[in-house]
């Protein structure tokens, strides 16, 4: 390949397939997690009000892992490439967690394995977003992210349907109290094979551009690694932000203690304080002229492009709704449609299996919609397209409040599938038009703050809301999801349509 090439060559459809195929296996694992972890927790003795706190492993690990992986993958180069070593390491660890989780005999073991699974999926998933930016020309970015969305949807269909399909094949979907059904157990084994095999496919069939070729494309390392010492105002900005976060965390913690609120909320207060301390530490390191990962991550965080900040607000609200969906759909469907709250009962497990079907429907719709949404975006712009899809999602969540027939539940899943496709595609199309190509890794990691922070909020706040206002009526969690999805759509009014954002 000519070292003086100034533009990345266009990828064939086979090339785009290979670049994103690993996401198929990742999403099989993610689909299994989303549709079955609440079921596993309840089978091991968790009550509905405690589910969100048990899910807290995911956002905590995502908050820590994604920006770190983004930071180091931007700086990695070796015989195995730049992003691929992270794909493969995460896939191996996720496969081990999938093998272990359905064999957990106590609740704490299942929670720890969820922590390991989510961290490993994050290690594999985060570089894949940057991988598209690395491997495709700007004119193909929408197609690249559409392929990712299609594989996300297809993989999640397989993961969500697996226990239901196992039951249809005669594998038992019930177990004694405290046990995990064989249909779930074997599905997790399938997921372990799938994530390792699919990621290995991408690793073996793609070759990343070496640093000198990236330099020819304008992705030089020197362009990316601007020193944090060059901005004299940066220490002051970090110090101010750190003090504000610590104050808010202390205020929240004091309020929780004074009014004897749910202890889950201490996690949120600790998150604010911890973030503030890290910002103060980064400020001190800059003053001492110490350059390291913490300094780079915090510096890039406070210097995010304005368009990214505005988009992050919509991202935050939309993912609040998604985490409510993933955590509470199983108890809602089991109680209101299958009329059971006993995790050991056949009716409950039939309901949990049907949730897998519902999730497979919305993911299947997303896989198909991924190639339709760019057409709409070219006509009305990516921000408006995303806003319309978010409003459809809000209406779909609201309909779950009144539907009591399992077949009719498929209808709102179509709307949620369209919303899910947009969430997985449009924000990244918009971001690709404003982010420097050299910063895809770190900024995709930072953008994921606004995916994992909502889960932390749901994990710490929703349990308290349930206990305080509707301890035996989890259906109202879907009303909360509808409200915040509407807020996400309103936030998109702040996002400008950028040139080439829907290319």
Short mmCIF file of C-alpha atoms in Angstrom, two decimals:
data_model
loop_
_atom_site.label_atom_id
_atom_site.label_comp_id
_atom_site.label_asym_id
_atom_site.label_seq_id
_atom_site.Cartn_x
_atom_site.Cartn_y
_atom_site.Cartn_z
CA UNK A 1 0.00 0.00 0.00
CA UNK A 2 1.34 3.44 -0.88
CA UNK A 3 2.69 5.09 2.24
CA UNK A 4 1.74 8.51 0.87
CA UNK A 5 -1.97 7.71 0.61
CA UNK A 6 -3.89 10.70 2.03
CA UNK A 7 -7.30 9.08 2.30
CA UNK A 8 -8.23 5.68 3.65
CA UNK A 9 -9.32 3.25 0.94
CA UNK A 10 -12.99 2.34 0.86
CA UNK A 11 -13.84 -0.96 2.48
CA UNK A 12 -15.74 -3.63 0.60
CA UNK A 13 -18.88 -5.07 2.16
CA UNK A 14 -16.77 -8.04 3.19
CA UNK A 15 -14.30 -5.68 4.84
CA UNK A 16 -17.07 -3.86 6.74
CA UNK A 17 -18.46 -7.27 7.77
CA UNK A 18 -15.11 -8.45 9.13
CA UNK A 19 -14.45 -5.19 10.98
CA UNK A 20 -17.70 -5.46 12.97
CA UNK A 21 -18.40 -9.19 13.14
CA UNK A 22 -16.88 -9.44 16.63
CA UNK A 23 -19.78 -7.31 17.85
CA UNK A 24 -22.09 -10.20 16.96
CA UNK A 25 -20.52 -12.39 19.65
CA UNK A 26 -20.23 -9.54 22.13
CA UNK A 27 -23.93 -8.84 21.81
CA UNK A 28 -24.89 -12.49 22.20
CA UNK A 29 -23.16 -12.27 25.58
CA UNK A 30 -24.72 -8.86 26.30
CA UNK A 31 -28.18 -10.11 25.28
CA UNK A 32 -27.87 -13.09 27.59
CA UNK A 33 -26.83 -10.77 30.39
CA UNK A 34 -29.63 -8.26 29.88
CA UNK A 35 -32.42 -10.81 29.58
CA UNK A 36 -31.30 -13.29 32.25
CA UNK A 37 -29.24 -11.71 35.02
CA UNK A 38 -32.30 -10.43 36.92
CA UNK A 39 -33.75 -13.93 36.59
CA UNK A 40 -30.55 -15.46 38.01
CA UNK A 41 -30.48 -12.97 40.87
CA UNK A 42 -34.12 -13.63 41.76
CA UNK A 43 -33.57 -17.38 41.52
CA UNK A 44 -30.75 -17.01 44.05
CA UNK A 45 -32.98 -15.07 46.46
CA UNK A 46 -32.93 -11.39 45.48
CA UNK A 47 -36.12 -9.32 45.85
CA UNK A 48 -37.23 -6.91 43.13
CA UNK A 49 -36.20 -3.82 45.08
CA UNK A 50 -32.61 -5.06 45.35
CA UNK A 51 -32.13 -5.91 41.67
CA UNK A 52 -30.85 -2.50 40.65
CA UNK A 53 -28.12 -2.45 43.32
CA UNK A 54 -26.94 -5.90 42.26
CA UNK A 55 -26.63 -4.62 38.69
CA UNK A 56 -24.30 -1.85 39.87
CA UNK A 57 -21.26 -3.91 38.83
CA UNK A 58 -21.89 -2.97 35.21
CA UNK A 59 -21.78 0.82 35.41
CA UNK A 60 -18.93 0.92 37.92
CA UNK A 61 -16.72 -1.24 35.75
CA UNK A 62 -17.77 0.60 32.60
CA UNK A 63 -17.00 3.96 34.19
CA UNK A 64 -13.50 2.80 35.09
CA UNK A 65 -12.66 0.49 32.22
CA UNK A 66 -13.91 2.25 29.08
CA UNK A 67 -11.89 5.51 29.25
CA UNK A 68 -8.79 3.62 30.38
CA UNK A 69 -9.08 1.13 27.51
CA UNK A 70 -9.75 3.99 25.09
CA UNK A 71 -6.71 5.88 26.36
CA UNK A 72 -4.30 2.94 26.12
CA UNK A 73 -5.68 1.51 22.87
CA UNK A 74 -4.98 4.88 21.23
CA UNK A 75 -1.36 4.44 22.29
CA UNK A 76 -0.91 0.73 21.59
CA UNK A 77 0.96 -0.72 18.66
CA UNK A 78 2.55 -4.16 18.39
CA UNK A 79 2.60 -7.25 16.26
CA UNK A 80 -1.11 -7.81 16.98
CA UNK A 81 -2.12 -4.24 16.17
CA UNK A 82 -3.73 -1.39 18.06
CA UNK A 83 -7.27 -2.39 19.05
CA UNK A 84 -7.27 -6.15 18.42
CA UNK A 85 -5.35 -7.19 21.56
CA UNK A 86 -8.08 -5.57 23.68
CA UNK A 87 -10.85 -7.29 21.70
CA UNK A 88 -9.36 -10.70 22.27
CA UNK A 89 -8.40 -10.30 25.93
CA UNK A 90 -11.89 -9.07 26.80
CA UNK A 91 -13.53 -11.92 24.86
CA UNK A 92 -11.51 -14.56 26.71
CA UNK A 93 -12.39 -13.12 30.13
CA UNK A 94 -16.06 -12.69 29.18
CA UNK A 95 -16.24 -16.32 28.02
CA UNK A 96 -14.90 -17.47 31.40
CA UNK A 97 -17.48 -15.33 33.23
CA UNK A 98 -20.29 -16.73 31.07
CA UNK A 99 -19.21 -20.26 31.93
CA UNK A 100 -19.18 -19.44 35.63
CA UNK A 101 -22.28 -17.30 36.17
CA UNK A 102 -25.04 -19.96 35.70
CA UNK A 103 -23.12 -22.24 38.05
CA UNK A 104 -23.12 -19.70 40.88
CA UNK A 105 -24.77 -21.14 43.97
CA UNK A 106 -25.00 -17.96 46.05
CA UNK A 107 -26.09 -14.42 45.22
CA UNK A 108 -22.74 -12.76 45.99
CA UNK A 109 -20.92 -15.10 43.61
CA UNK A 110 -23.37 -14.26 40.80
CA UNK A 111 -22.90 -10.53 41.48
CA UNK A 112 -19.10 -10.85 41.35
CA UNK A 113 -19.29 -12.81 38.11
CA UNK A 114 -21.55 -10.10 36.66
CA UNK A 115 -18.82 -7.62 37.58
CA UNK A 116 -16.25 -9.73 35.74
CA UNK A 117 -18.56 -10.24 32.75
CA UNK A 118 -19.41 -6.58 32.39
CA UNK A 119 -15.79 -5.47 32.74
CA UNK A 120 -14.71 -7.98 30.11
CA UNK A 121 -17.46 -7.00 27.68
CA UNK A 122 -16.41 -3.37 28.13
CA UNK A 123 -12.78 -4.24 27.36
CA UNK A 124 -13.90 -5.82 24.08
CA UNK A 125 -16.67 -3.36 23.20
CA UNK A 126 -15.03 0.04 23.69
CA UNK A 127 -12.25 -0.34 21.08
CA UNK A 128 -14.76 -1.56 18.47
CA UNK A 129 -16.32 1.93 18.27
CA UNK A 130 -12.89 3.47 17.66
CA UNK A 131 -12.00 0.60 15.30
CA UNK A 132 -14.54 1.86 12.74
CA UNK A 133 -12.93 5.30 12.85
CA UNK A 134 -9.52 3.71 12.37
CA UNK A 135 -10.45 1.44 9.48
CA UNK A 136 -12.97 3.28 7.29
CA UNK A 137 -12.93 6.52 5.30
CA UNK A 138 -15.16 9.38 6.54
CA UNK A 139 -17.57 8.75 3.65
CA UNK A 140 -18.19 5.20 4.97
CA UNK A 141 -18.59 5.91 8.67
CA UNK A 142 -22.38 5.73 8.62
CA UNK A 143 -22.16 2.39 6.81
CA UNK A 144 -19.55 1.20 9.30
CA UNK A 145 -21.68 2.05 12.31
CA UNK A 146 -24.75 0.62 10.57
CA UNK A 147 -22.94 -2.72 10.26
CA UNK A 148 -22.11 -2.57 13.96
CA UNK A 149 -25.73 -1.84 14.83
CA UNK A 150 -26.92 -4.71 12.63
CA UNK A 151 -24.55 -7.14 14.34
CA UNK A 152 -25.54 -5.75 17.74
CA UNK A 153 -29.19 -6.42 16.93
CA UNK A 154 -28.58 -9.86 15.42
CA UNK A 155 -26.35 -10.96 18.30
CA UNK A 156 -28.81 -9.74 20.88
CA UNK A 157 -31.60 -11.68 19.11
CA UNK A 158 -29.61 -14.88 19.47
CA UNK A 159 -28.69 -14.12 23.08
CA UNK A 160 -32.21 -13.11 24.08
CA UNK A 161 -33.90 -16.06 22.36
CA UNK A 162 -31.45 -18.74 23.48
CA UNK A 163 -33.19 -19.81 26.74
CA UNK A 164 -36.62 -19.76 25.04
CA UNK A 165 -35.27 -21.85 22.16
CA UNK A 166 -33.62 -24.27 24.59
CA UNK A 167 -36.94 -24.73 26.39
CA UNK A 168 -38.69 -25.39 23.07
CA UNK A 169 -36.09 -28.07 22.35
CA UNK A 170 -37.01 -29.82 25.59
CA UNK A 171 -34.41 -28.39 27.96
CA UNK A 172 -35.96 -27.64 31.36
CA UNK A 173 -36.64 -23.98 32.08
CA UNK A 174 -37.35 -24.50 35.78
CA UNK A 175 -35.12 -25.46 38.67
CA UNK A 176 -35.42 -26.13 42.35
CA UNK A 177 -35.43 -23.09 44.65
CA UNK A 178 -31.99 -21.54 44.61
CA UNK A 179 -31.04 -23.18 41.31
CA UNK A 180 -30.57 -21.94 37.74
CA UNK A 181 -32.63 -23.63 34.98
CA UNK A 182 -30.71 -25.76 32.48
CA UNK A 183 -32.08 -23.68 29.60
CA UNK A 184 -30.27 -20.64 31.03
CA UNK A 185 -27.14 -22.60 31.89
CA UNK A 186 -26.67 -24.03 28.39
CA UNK A 187 -27.46 -20.68 26.80
CA UNK A 188 -24.62 -19.07 28.74
CA UNK A 189 -22.28 -21.82 27.53
CA UNK A 190 -23.36 -21.01 23.98
CA UNK A 191 -22.62 -17.35 24.65
CA UNK A 192 -19.10 -18.17 25.84
CA UNK A 193 -18.32 -19.95 22.57
CA UNK A 194 -19.96 -17.19 20.51
CA UNK A 195 -18.11 -14.21 21.97
CA UNK A 196 -14.74 -15.91 21.71
CA UNK A 197 -15.35 -17.20 18.17
CA UNK A 198 -16.79 -13.97 16.73
CA UNK A 199 -14.10 -11.73 18.19
CA UNK A 200 -11.42 -14.14 17.01
CA UNK A 201 -12.90 -13.86 13.49
CA UNK A 202 -12.41 -10.08 13.49
CA UNK A 203 -8.91 -10.44 14.95
CA UNK A 204 -7.84 -12.93 12.26
CA UNK A 205 -9.53 -11.32 9.24
CA UNK A 206 -8.55 -7.68 9.73
CA UNK A 207 -5.20 -5.93 9.59
CA UNK A 208 -4.90 -2.55 11.25
CA UNK A 209 -3.05 0.31 9.59
CA UNK A 210 0.44 0.74 11.10
CA UNK A 211 1.40 4.09 12.68
CA UNK A 212 3.19 5.36 9.57
CA UNK A 213 0.10 4.69 7.44
CA UNK A 214 -2.15 6.36 10.02
CA UNK A 215 0.19 9.35 9.82
CA UNK A 216 -0.30 9.46 6.06
CA UNK A 217 -4.07 9.46 6.67
CA UNK A 218 -3.66 12.42 9.03
CA UNK A 219 -3.98 10.31 12.19
CA UNK A 220 -0.47 11.00 13.45
CA UNK A 221 0.24 10.23 17.06
CA UNK A 222 1.88 13.65 17.38
CA UNK A 223 -1.37 15.30 16.38
CA UNK A 224 -3.26 13.39 19.01
CA UNK A 225 -1.00 13.67 22.00
CA UNK A 226 -1.19 17.39 22.60
CA UNK A 227 0.41 18.09 25.94
CA UNK A 228 -1.85 18.92 28.85
CA UNK A 229 0.76 21.49 29.91
CA UNK A 230 0.07 23.69 26.88
CA UNK A 231 -3.25 24.96 28.29
CA UNK A 232 -2.52 27.25 31.23
CA UNK A 233 -6.20 27.42 32.24
CA UNK A 234 -6.60 23.64 32.53
CA UNK A 235 -5.49 23.24 36.20
CA UNK A 236 -7.97 25.94 37.27
CA UNK A 237 -10.81 24.32 35.32
CA UNK A 238 -10.07 20.90 36.82
CA UNK A 239 -9.76 22.34 40.33
CA UNK A 240 -13.09 24.17 40.05
CA UNK A 241 -14.86 21.11 38.66
CA UNK A 242 -13.32 18.89 41.33
CA UNK A 243 -14.41 21.16 44.18
CA UNK A 244 -17.96 21.37 42.78
CA UNK A 245 -18.22 17.57 42.49
CA UNK A 246 -16.91 17.02 46.02
CA UNK A 247 -19.37 19.60 47.37
CA UNK A 248 -22.30 17.96 45.58
CA UNK A 249 -21.22 14.51 46.77
CA UNK A 250 -20.88 15.68 50.36
CA UNK A 251 -24.27 17.43 50.19
CA UNK A 252 -25.94 14.30 48.82
CA UNK A 253 -24.26 12.05 51.37
CA UNK A 254 -25.25 14.34 54.23
CA UNK A 255 -28.85 14.46 52.99
CA UNK A 256 -28.99 10.66 52.81
CA UNK A 257 -27.69 10.38 56.38
CA UNK A 258 -29.90 13.15 57.77
CA UNK A 259 -33.13 11.79 56.32
CA UNK A 260 -32.25 8.08 56.62
CA UNK A 261 -32.71 7.52 52.89
CA UNK A 262 -31.91 4.27 51.10
CA UNK A 263 -28.28 3.23 51.62
CA UNK A 264 -27.97 2.50 47.88
CA UNK A 265 -27.80 6.27 47.36
CA UNK A 266 -24.43 6.48 49.14
CA UNK A 267 -22.92 5.00 45.97
CA UNK A 268 -24.02 8.05 44.01
CA UNK A 269 -22.57 10.41 46.62
CA UNK A 270 -19.33 8.47 46.60
CA UNK A 271 -19.20 8.68 42.82
CA UNK A 272 -19.37 12.50 42.92
CA UNK A 273 -16.70 12.70 45.62
CA UNK A 274 -14.44 10.20 43.85
CA UNK A 275 -14.71 12.06 40.54
CA UNK A 276 -13.88 15.34 42.28
CA UNK A 277 -10.83 13.86 43.98
CA UNK A 278 -9.55 12.52 40.65
CA UNK A 279 -9.96 15.94 39.04
CA UNK A 280 -8.05 17.62 41.88
CA UNK A 281 -5.33 14.99 41.58
CA UNK A 282 -5.07 15.58 37.83
CA UNK A 283 -4.86 19.33 38.41
CA UNK A 284 -2.01 18.86 40.87
CA UNK A 285 -0.17 16.55 38.48
CA UNK A 286 -0.41 19.10 35.66
CA UNK A 287 1.04 21.77 37.94
CA UNK A 288 3.85 19.34 38.80
CA UNK A 289 4.24 18.61 35.06
CA UNK A 290 3.50 14.91 35.50
CA UNK A 291 1.99 13.41 32.34
CA UNK A 292 0.04 10.14 32.76
CA UNK A 293 -3.23 8.41 31.88
CA UNK A 294 -5.24 10.18 34.59
CA UNK A 295 -4.07 13.60 33.42
CA UNK A 296 -4.88 12.81 29.79
CA UNK A 297 -8.34 11.37 30.53
CA UNK A 298 -9.39 14.24 32.81
CA UNK A 299 -7.95 16.84 30.44
CA UNK A 300 -9.83 15.41 27.47
CA UNK A 301 -13.00 15.16 29.58
CA UNK A 302 -13.12 18.88 30.39
CA UNK A 303 -12.08 19.81 26.82
CA UNK A 304 -14.82 17.83 25.11
CA UNK A 305 -16.29 19.56 22.02
CA UNK A 306 -19.48 21.48 22.73
CA UNK A 307 -21.51 19.30 20.37
CA UNK A 308 -20.40 16.24 22.34
CA UNK A 309 -21.55 17.81 25.62
CA UNK A 310 -24.98 18.54 24.15
CA UNK A 311 -25.30 15.06 22.70
CA UNK A 312 -24.19 13.56 26.01
CA UNK A 313 -27.27 15.04 27.71
CA UNK A 314 -29.60 13.19 25.33
CA UNK A 315 -27.47 10.06 25.67
CA UNK A 316 -27.75 10.20 29.47
CA UNK A 317 -31.56 10.35 29.51
CA UNK A 318 -32.04 7.73 26.79
CA UNK A 319 -29.83 5.21 28.58
CA UNK A 320 -31.70 5.77 31.84
CA UNK A 321 -34.76 4.36 30.08
CA UNK A 322 -32.83 1.45 28.57
CA UNK A 323 -31.44 0.30 31.90
CA UNK A 324 -34.91 0.40 33.43
CA UNK A 325 -36.05 -1.82 30.54
CA UNK A 326 -33.27 -4.37 31.01
CA UNK A 327 -33.51 -4.58 34.79
CA UNK A 328 -37.28 -4.54 35.32
CA UNK A 329 -38.94 -6.07 32.26
CA UNK A 330 -38.63 -9.61 33.65
CA UNK A 331 -40.41 -8.93 36.97
CA UNK A 332 -42.98 -6.70 35.22
CA UNK A 333 -43.91 -9.26 32.56
CA UNK A 334 -43.86 -12.15 35.02
CA UNK A 335 -46.15 -10.35 37.47
CA UNK A 336 -48.60 -8.53 35.19
CA UNK A 337 -48.84 -10.86 32.21
CA UNK A 338 -47.94 -14.30 33.61
CA UNK A 339 -49.29 -13.56 37.12
CA UNK A 340 -46.34 -14.85 39.13
CA UNK A 341 -43.75 -13.33 41.46
CA UNK A 342 -42.24 -16.66 42.53
CA UNK A 343 -38.92 -17.12 40.72
CA UNK A 344 -39.13 -20.90 41.20
CA UNK A 345 -42.61 -21.19 39.63
CA UNK A 346 -43.16 -22.34 36.05
CA UNK A 347 -45.35 -19.31 35.28
CA UNK A 348 -42.56 -16.95 36.33
CA UNK A 349 -39.99 -18.77 34.20
CA UNK A 350 -42.38 -18.85 31.24
CA UNK A 351 -42.63 -15.08 31.65
CA UNK A 352 -38.85 -14.75 31.84
CA UNK A 353 -38.53 -16.81 28.65
CA UNK A 354 -41.08 -14.53 26.96
CA UNK A 355 -38.97 -11.51 27.93
CA UNK A 356 -36.20 -13.14 25.93
CA UNK A 357 -38.57 -13.27 22.95
CA UNK A 358 -39.54 -9.61 23.46
CA UNK A 359 -35.90 -8.56 23.62
CA UNK A 360 -35.14 -10.58 20.50
CA UNK A 361 -37.91 -8.71 18.65
CA UNK A 362 -36.65 -5.25 19.46
CA UNK A 363 -33.08 -6.29 18.66
CA UNK A 364 -34.20 -7.86 15.38
CA UNK A 365 -36.02 -4.67 14.43
CA UNK A 366 -32.89 -2.70 15.32
CA UNK A 367 -30.76 -4.89 13.05
CA UNK A 368 -33.05 -4.11 10.11
CA UNK A 369 -33.62 -0.45 10.97
CA UNK A 370 -29.87 0.19 11.10
CA UNK A 371 -29.79 0.36 7.30
CA UNK A 372 -32.98 2.44 7.00
CA UNK A 373 -32.23 5.22 9.49
CA UNK A 374 -29.30 6.67 7.48
CA UNK A 375 -31.69 7.22 4.56
CA UNK A 376 -34.02 9.24 6.80
CA UNK A 377 -31.04 11.06 8.32
CA UNK A 378 -29.91 12.23 4.88
CA UNK A 379 -33.34 13.81 4.35
CA UNK A 380 -33.99 15.49 7.71
CA UNK A 381 -30.62 15.33 9.49
CA UNK A 382 -29.23 12.98 12.10
CA UNK A 383 -30.38 15.02 15.16
CA UNK A 384 -34.01 15.17 14.00
CA UNK A 385 -33.99 11.50 13.06
CA UNK A 386 -32.71 10.63 16.53
CA UNK A 387 -35.29 12.86 18.24
CA UNK A 388 -38.18 11.22 16.36
CA UNK A 389 -36.93 7.74 17.26
CA UNK A 390 -36.59 8.69 20.93
CA UNK A 391 -40.21 9.94 20.98
CA UNK A 392 -41.34 6.63 19.47
CA UNK A 393 -39.45 4.89 22.28
CA UNK A 394 -41.16 7.03 24.92
CA UNK A 395 -44.59 6.11 23.53
CA UNK A 396 -43.61 2.43 23.47
CA UNK A 397 -42.55 2.47 27.13
CA UNK A 398 -45.81 4.20 28.07
CA UNK A 399 -47.82 1.47 26.33
CA UNK A 400 -46.27 -1.16 28.63
CA UNK A 401 -48.32 0.34 31.46
CA UNK A 402 -51.58 -0.92 29.97
CA UNK A 403 -50.78 -4.03 27.90
CA UNK A 404 -51.60 -7.32 29.61
CA UNK A 405 -51.46 -9.74 26.69
CA UNK A 406 -48.17 -11.45 25.88
CA UNK A 407 -48.65 -11.29 22.09
CA UNK A 408 -49.62 -7.61 22.18
CA UNK A 409 -46.38 -6.89 24.04
CA UNK A 410 -44.61 -7.48 20.74
CA UNK A 411 -45.97 -4.18 19.35
CA UNK A 412 -44.10 -1.79 21.67
CA UNK A 413 -40.97 -3.87 21.12
CA UNK A 414 -41.06 -2.79 17.47
CA UNK A 415 -40.98 0.85 18.57
CA UNK A 416 -38.24 0.19 21.11
CA UNK A 417 -36.26 -1.60 18.39
CA UNK A 418 -36.38 1.49 16.18
CA UNK A 419 -35.26 3.60 19.15
CA UNK A 420 -32.47 1.15 19.98
CA UNK A 421 -31.18 1.25 16.38
CA UNK A 422 -31.05 5.03 16.51
CA UNK A 423 -29.28 5.09 19.89
CA UNK A 424 -26.63 2.72 18.55
CA UNK A 425 -26.10 4.62 15.30
CA UNK A 426 -27.07 8.29 15.23
CA UNK A 427 -25.00 9.60 18.20
CA UNK A 428 -21.86 8.06 16.71
CA UNK A 429 -22.62 9.43 13.24
CA UNK A 430 -23.01 12.89 14.80
CA UNK A 431 -19.84 12.50 16.87
CA UNK A 432 -17.79 11.36 13.88
CA UNK A 433 -18.33 14.77 12.31
CA UNK A 434 -16.91 16.71 15.28
CA UNK A 435 -14.20 14.50 16.82
CA UNK A 436 -10.59 14.51 15.62
CA UNK A 437 -9.90 11.05 14.12
CA UNK A 438 -6.86 10.72 16.38
CA UNK A 439 -9.04 10.95 19.48
CA UNK A 440 -11.67 8.33 18.65
CA UNK A 441 -10.46 5.88 21.30
CA UNK A 442 -10.36 8.19 24.29
CA UNK A 443 -13.46 10.18 23.31
CA UNK A 444 -15.53 7.05 22.68
CA UNK A 445 -14.49 5.94 26.15
CA UNK A 446 -15.43 9.30 27.64
CA UNK A 447 -18.72 9.37 25.73
CA UNK A 448 -19.53 6.05 27.37
CA UNK A 449 -19.50 7.88 30.72
CA UNK A 450 -22.96 8.98 29.66
CA UNK A 451 -23.98 5.39 29.11
CA UNK A 452 -22.69 4.00 32.39
CA UNK A 453 -23.62 6.99 34.58
CA UNK A 454 -27.34 6.42 33.85
CA UNK A 455 -27.00 2.83 34.97
CA UNK A 456 -25.40 4.00 38.21
CA UNK A 457 -28.33 6.37 38.71
CA UNK A 458 -30.85 3.59 38.04
CA UNK A 459 -28.92 1.17 40.27
CA UNK A 460 -28.84 3.59 43.19
CA UNK A 461 -32.03 5.63 42.81
CA UNK A 462 -34.60 3.25 41.32
CA UNK A 463 -34.46 0.82 44.23
CA UNK A 464 -35.19 3.70 46.61
CA UNK A 465 -38.04 4.90 44.39
CA UNK A 466 -39.59 1.42 44.29
CA UNK A 467 -39.33 0.93 48.05
CA UNK A 468 -40.78 4.38 48.76
CA UNK A 469 -43.64 4.62 46.24
CA UNK A 470 -44.53 1.28 44.67
CA UNK A 471 -42.83 -1.62 46.50
CA UNK A 472 -45.22 -4.22 45.03
CA UNK A 473 -45.98 -2.51 41.70
CA UNK A 474 -42.82 -2.59 39.48
CA UNK A 475 -44.94 -1.63 36.44
CA UNK A 476 -44.41 2.02 37.35
CA UNK A 477 -40.74 1.71 36.47
CA UNK A 478 -41.90 1.76 32.86
CA UNK A 479 -43.63 5.11 33.44
CA UNK A 480 -40.29 6.45 34.69
CA UNK A 481 -38.64 5.12 31.51
CA UNK A 482 -41.22 6.86 29.31
CA UNK A 483 -40.62 10.20 31.05
CA UNK A 484 -36.84 10.14 30.79
CA UNK A 485 -36.97 9.01 27.14
CA UNK A 486 -39.14 12.04 26.41
CA UNK A 487 -36.53 14.20 28.14
CA UNK A 488 -33.86 12.65 25.90
CA UNK A 489 -35.87 13.63 22.82
CA UNK A 490 -36.22 17.19 24.14
CA UNK A 491 -32.45 17.36 24.70
CA UNK A 492 -31.87 16.64 21.01
CA UNK A 493 -33.30 20.09 20.25
CA UNK A 494 -29.95 21.44 21.52
CA UNK A 495 -27.89 19.34 19.09
CA UNK A 496 -26.97 21.01 15.80
CA UNK A 497 -26.93 19.20 12.50
CA UNK A 498 -23.28 19.00 11.46
CA UNK A 499 -22.00 18.82 7.88
CA UNK A 500 -21.49 15.18 6.78
CA UNK A 501 -23.21 13.94 9.95
CA UNK A 502 -25.55 11.83 7.91
CA UNK A 503 -23.18 10.97 5.12
#
